[in-house]
Coordinates of C-alpha atoms and ligand atoms in Angstrom, one line a residue:
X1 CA 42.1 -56.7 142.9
X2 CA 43.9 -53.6 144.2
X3 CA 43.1 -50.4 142.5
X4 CA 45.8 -48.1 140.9
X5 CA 44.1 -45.3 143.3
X6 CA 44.9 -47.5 146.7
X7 CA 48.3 -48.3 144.8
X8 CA 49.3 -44.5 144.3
X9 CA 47.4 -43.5 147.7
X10 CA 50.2 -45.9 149.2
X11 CA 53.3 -45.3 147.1
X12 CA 53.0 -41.3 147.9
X13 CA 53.2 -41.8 151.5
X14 CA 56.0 -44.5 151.3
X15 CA 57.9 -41.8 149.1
X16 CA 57.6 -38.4 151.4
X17 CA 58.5 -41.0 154.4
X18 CA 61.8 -41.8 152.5
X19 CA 61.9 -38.0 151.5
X20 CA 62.0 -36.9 155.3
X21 CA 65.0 -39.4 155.9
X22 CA 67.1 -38.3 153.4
X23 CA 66.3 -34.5 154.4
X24 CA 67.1 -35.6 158.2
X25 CA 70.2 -37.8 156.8
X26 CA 71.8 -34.0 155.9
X27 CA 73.2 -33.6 159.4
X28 CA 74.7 -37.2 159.5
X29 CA 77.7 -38.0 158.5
X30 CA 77.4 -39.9 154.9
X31 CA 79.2 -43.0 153.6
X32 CA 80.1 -42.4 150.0
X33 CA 81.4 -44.6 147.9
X34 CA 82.1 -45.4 143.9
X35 CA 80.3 -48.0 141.9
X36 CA 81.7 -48.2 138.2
X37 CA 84.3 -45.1 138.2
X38 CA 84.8 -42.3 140.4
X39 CA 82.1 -40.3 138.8
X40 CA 79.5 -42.7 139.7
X41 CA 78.9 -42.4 143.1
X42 CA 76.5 -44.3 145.6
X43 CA 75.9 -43.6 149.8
X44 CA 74.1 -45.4 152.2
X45 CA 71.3 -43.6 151.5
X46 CA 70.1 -44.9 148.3
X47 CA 70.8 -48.3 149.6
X48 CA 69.1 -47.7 152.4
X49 CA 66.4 -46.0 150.7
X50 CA 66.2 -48.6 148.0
X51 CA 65.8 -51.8 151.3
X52 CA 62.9 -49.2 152.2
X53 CA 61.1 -49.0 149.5
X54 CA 61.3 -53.0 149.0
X55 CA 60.0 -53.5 152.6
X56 CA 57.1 -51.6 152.3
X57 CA 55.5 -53.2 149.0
X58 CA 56.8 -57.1 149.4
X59 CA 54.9 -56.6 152.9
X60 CA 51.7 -54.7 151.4
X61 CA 51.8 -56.2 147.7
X62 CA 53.8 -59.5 148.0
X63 CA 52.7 -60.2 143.9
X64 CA 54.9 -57.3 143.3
X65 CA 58.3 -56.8 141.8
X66 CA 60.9 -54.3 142.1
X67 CA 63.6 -53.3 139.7
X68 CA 66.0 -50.7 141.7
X69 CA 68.9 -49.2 140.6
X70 CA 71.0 -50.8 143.7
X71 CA 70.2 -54.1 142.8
X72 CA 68.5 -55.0 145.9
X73 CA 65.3 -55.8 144.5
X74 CA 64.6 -58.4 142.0
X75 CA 66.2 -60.0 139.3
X76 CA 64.3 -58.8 136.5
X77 CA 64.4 -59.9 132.6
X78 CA 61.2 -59.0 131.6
X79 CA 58.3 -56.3 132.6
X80 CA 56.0 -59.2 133.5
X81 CA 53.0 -58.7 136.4
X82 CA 53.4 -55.2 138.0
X83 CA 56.8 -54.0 138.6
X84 CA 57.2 -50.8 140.7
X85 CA 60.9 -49.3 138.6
X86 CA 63.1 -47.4 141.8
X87 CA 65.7 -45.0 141.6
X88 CA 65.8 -44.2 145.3
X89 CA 68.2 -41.1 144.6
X90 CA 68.3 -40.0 141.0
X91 CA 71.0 -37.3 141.0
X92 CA 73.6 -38.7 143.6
X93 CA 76.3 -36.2 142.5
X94 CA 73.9 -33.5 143.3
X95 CA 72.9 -35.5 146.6
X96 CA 76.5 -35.7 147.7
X97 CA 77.8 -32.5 146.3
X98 CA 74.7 -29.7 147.1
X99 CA 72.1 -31.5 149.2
X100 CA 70.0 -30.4 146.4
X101 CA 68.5 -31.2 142.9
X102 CA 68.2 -34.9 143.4
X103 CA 64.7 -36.7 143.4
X104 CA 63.6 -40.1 144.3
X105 CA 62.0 -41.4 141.0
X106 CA 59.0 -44.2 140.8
X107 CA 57.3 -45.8 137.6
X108 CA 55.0 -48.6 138.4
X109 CA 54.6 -50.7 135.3
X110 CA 51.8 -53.6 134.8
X111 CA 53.3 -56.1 132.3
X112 CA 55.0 -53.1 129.9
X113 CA 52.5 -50.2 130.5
X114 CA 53.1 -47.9 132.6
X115 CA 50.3 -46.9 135.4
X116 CA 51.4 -44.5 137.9
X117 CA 54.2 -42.2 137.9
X118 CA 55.7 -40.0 141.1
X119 CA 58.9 -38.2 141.2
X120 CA 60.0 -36.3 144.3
X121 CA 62.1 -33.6 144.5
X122 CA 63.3 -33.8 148.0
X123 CA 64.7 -30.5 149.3
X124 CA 61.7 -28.1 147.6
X125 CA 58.8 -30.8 149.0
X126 CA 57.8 -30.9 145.0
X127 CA 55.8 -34.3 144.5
X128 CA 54.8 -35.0 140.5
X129 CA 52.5 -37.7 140.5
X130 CA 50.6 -39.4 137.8
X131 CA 48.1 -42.1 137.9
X132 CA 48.2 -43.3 133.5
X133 CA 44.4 -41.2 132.0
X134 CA 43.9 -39.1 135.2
X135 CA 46.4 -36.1 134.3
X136 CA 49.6 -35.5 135.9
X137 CA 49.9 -33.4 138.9
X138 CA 52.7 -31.2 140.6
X139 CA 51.7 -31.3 144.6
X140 CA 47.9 -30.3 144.2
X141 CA 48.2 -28.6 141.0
X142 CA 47.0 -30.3 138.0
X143 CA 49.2 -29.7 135.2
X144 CA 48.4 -28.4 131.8
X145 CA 49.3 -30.2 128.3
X146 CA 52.4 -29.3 126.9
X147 CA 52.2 -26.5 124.1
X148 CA 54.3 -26.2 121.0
X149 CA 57.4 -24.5 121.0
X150 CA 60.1 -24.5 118.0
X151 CA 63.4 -24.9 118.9
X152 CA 64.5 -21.1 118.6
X153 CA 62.0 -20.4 121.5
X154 CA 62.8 -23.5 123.4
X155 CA 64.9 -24.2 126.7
X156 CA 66.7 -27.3 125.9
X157 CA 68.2 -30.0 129.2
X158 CA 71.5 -31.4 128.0
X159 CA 74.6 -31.9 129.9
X160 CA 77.9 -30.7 128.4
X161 CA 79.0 -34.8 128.1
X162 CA 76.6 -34.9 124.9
X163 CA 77.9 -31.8 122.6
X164 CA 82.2 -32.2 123.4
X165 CA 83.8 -35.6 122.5
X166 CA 82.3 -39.0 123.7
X167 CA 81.8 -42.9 123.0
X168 CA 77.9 -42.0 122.1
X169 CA 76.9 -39.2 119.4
X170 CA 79.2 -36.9 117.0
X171 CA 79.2 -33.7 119.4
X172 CA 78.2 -31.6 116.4
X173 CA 75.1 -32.7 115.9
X174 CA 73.8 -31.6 119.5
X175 CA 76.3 -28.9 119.4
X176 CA 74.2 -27.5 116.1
X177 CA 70.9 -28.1 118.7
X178 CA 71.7 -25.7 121.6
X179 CA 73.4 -23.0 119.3
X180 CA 69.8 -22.6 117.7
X181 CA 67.9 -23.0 120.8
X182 CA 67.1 -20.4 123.5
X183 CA 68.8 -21.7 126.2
X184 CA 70.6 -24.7 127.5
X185 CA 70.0 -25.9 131.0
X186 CA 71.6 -29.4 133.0
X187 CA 70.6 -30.0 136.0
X188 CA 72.1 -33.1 136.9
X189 CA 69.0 -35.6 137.4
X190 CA 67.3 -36.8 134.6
X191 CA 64.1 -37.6 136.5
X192 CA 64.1 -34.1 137.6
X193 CA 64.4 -32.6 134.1
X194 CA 61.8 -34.7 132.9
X195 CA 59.5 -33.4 135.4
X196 CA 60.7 -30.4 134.3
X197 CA 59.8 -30.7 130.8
X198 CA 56.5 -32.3 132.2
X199 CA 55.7 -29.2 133.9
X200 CA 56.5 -26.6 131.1
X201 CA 60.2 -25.5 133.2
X202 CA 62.2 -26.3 129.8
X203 CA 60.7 -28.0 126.4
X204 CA 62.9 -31.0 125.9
X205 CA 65.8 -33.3 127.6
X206 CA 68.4 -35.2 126.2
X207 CA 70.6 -37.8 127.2
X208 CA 72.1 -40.6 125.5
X209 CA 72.7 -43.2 128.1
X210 CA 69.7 -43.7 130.8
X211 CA 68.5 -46.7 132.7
X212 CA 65.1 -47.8 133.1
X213 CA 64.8 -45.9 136.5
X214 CA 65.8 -42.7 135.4
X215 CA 63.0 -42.4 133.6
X216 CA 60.4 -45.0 134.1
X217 CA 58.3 -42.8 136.4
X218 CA 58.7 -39.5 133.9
X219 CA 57.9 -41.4 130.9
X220 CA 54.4 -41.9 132.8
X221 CA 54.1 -38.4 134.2
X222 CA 55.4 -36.6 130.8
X223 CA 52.7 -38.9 128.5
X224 CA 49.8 -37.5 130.6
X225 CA 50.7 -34.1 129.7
X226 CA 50.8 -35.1 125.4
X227 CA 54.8 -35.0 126.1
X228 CA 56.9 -37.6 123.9
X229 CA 59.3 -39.8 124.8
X230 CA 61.4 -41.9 122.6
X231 CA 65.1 -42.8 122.0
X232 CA 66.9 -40.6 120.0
X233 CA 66.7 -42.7 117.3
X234 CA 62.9 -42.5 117.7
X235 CA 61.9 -46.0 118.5
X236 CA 60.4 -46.9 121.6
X237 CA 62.6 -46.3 125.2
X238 CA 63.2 -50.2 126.2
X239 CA 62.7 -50.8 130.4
X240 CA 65.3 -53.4 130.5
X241 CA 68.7 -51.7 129.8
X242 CA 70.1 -48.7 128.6
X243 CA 68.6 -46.4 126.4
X244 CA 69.6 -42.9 124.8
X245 CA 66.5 -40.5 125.4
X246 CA 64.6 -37.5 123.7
X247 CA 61.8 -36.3 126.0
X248 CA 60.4 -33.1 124.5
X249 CA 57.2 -31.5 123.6
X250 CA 55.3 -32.8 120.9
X251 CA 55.9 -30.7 117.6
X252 CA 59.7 -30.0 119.4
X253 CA 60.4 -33.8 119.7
X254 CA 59.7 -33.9 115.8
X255 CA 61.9 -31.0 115.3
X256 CA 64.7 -32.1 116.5
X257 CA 64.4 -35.7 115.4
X258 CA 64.2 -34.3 111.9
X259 CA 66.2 -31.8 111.8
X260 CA 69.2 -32.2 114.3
X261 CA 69.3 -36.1 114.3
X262 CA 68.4 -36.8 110.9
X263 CA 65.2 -38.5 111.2
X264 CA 67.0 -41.1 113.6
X265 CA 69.8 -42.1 111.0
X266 CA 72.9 -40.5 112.6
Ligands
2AM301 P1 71.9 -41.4 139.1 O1 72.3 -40.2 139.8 O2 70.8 -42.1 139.7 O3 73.1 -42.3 138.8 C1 72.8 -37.3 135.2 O4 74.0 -37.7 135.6 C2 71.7 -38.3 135.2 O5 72.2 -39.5 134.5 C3 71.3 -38.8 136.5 O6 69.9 -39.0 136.4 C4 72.0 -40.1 136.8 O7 71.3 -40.9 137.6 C5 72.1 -40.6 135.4 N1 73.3 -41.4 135.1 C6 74.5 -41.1 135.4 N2 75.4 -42.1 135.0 C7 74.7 -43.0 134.4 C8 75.0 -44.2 133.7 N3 76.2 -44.7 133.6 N4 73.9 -44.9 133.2 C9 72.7 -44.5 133.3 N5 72.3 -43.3 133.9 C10 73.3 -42.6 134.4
CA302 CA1 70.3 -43.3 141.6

């Protein structure tokens, strides 16, 4: 039986790899095309990426499955056995458009719980990394748990989608949330913001239509740090499908559950 330890001690090594080929992937000349709409881009590089990924752990751990965003894994209905959850580039806009703020995003799951988490911002060589009851770590910095914060002092991730007109939420009800906060931020990857709330850079992070890889490996790193992650509805983020998510600190999450979303009844 292979240890998490020897699992994580591999899946690090496999991710900076990939890291250094998208960084040396800059000077080359990238294929870009769109999936579902123009705003949804995809390159050869999270494809390729993605077949790289899939190599390395049928060879090492052919009991394995994969679920990747490109599809090139398996086909998976259910979280059965251990499932390593791959976005290979989580923030392609940001990819394609800066060469900056995208991450390659890991959660590797054993039959529904999640064991080790590792997100990797590329360009600034920051590695969070999480192996489920050991703490979560940014490079070789152990990070501490989250403290409370009330929404007036709190830095809240949102993109603009969520508080103007859309298929999803009543824009006023989010609207309400960042004019009481401190500060709104979007980045443009949700695995990045939720290392980002993981890490203390801003308190919560909002979206309201993720898949299972954009935050499969922050669920596990946010958790080891007391952080809470939930739909925004408050029930439990589902790994197969689309979900709305709430990541947030602890007493925060609770805040604006209650207050903002109406205990989950909006
Ligand atoms: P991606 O870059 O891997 O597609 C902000 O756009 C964040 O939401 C990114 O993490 C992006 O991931 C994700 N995202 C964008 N469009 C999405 C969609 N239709 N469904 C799920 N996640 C999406
Ligand atoms: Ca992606």
């Amino acid at each position: 039986m292979t240890s998490w330890q020897d699992v994580d001690t591999y899946a690090k090594t496999w991710v900076k790899e990939a890291g250094a080929m998208i960084r040396a992937s800059f000077s080359k000349v990238l294929d870009i095309q769109t999936k579902s709409n123009r705003n949804d881009l995809v390159t050869n590089m999270d494809k390729e990426t993605e077949q790289f990924f899939i190599e390395k752990i049928k060879t090492t751990f052919p009991d394995h499955s994969v679920l990747g965003e490109e599809g090139l894994g398996d086909r998976i209905q259910e979280i059965n056995g251990v499932v390593w959850i791959i976005d290979p580039i989580d923030g392609t806009t940001n990819f394609v458009h800066q060469q900056r703020n995208f991450a390659i995003s890991i959660g590797i799951y054993e039959n529904g719980i999640g064991q080790i988490g590792l997100i990797y911002d590329v360009v600034h060589d920051e590695l969070y990394h999480a192996i489920k009851g050991k703490g979560a770590y940014l490079n070789d910095t152990r990070l501490a748990p989250l403290d409370h914060v009330e929404v007036k002092d709190a830095i809240i991730g949102i993109n603009a989608t969520w508080v103007t007109e859309n298929r999803s939420i009543d824009p006023s009800l989010l609207a309400e949330l960042v004019k009481d906060a401190r500060g709104s931020r979007s980045l443009g990857s949700a695995a990045l913001e939720i290392s980002y709330v993981t890490s203390g850079r801003i308190d919560a992070y909002i979206s309201l239509r993720l898949s299972p890889w954009d935050f499969a490996g922050g669920k596990v790193l946010l958790e080891e740090v007391g952080g809470v992650a939930t739909t925004l509805r408050g029930k439990e983020l589902n790994l197969i499908g689309e979900n709305t998510v709430l990541v947030a600190k602890p007493g925060l999450h609770q805040e604006i559950l209650k207050k903002y979303l109406n205990d989950g009844n909006w």
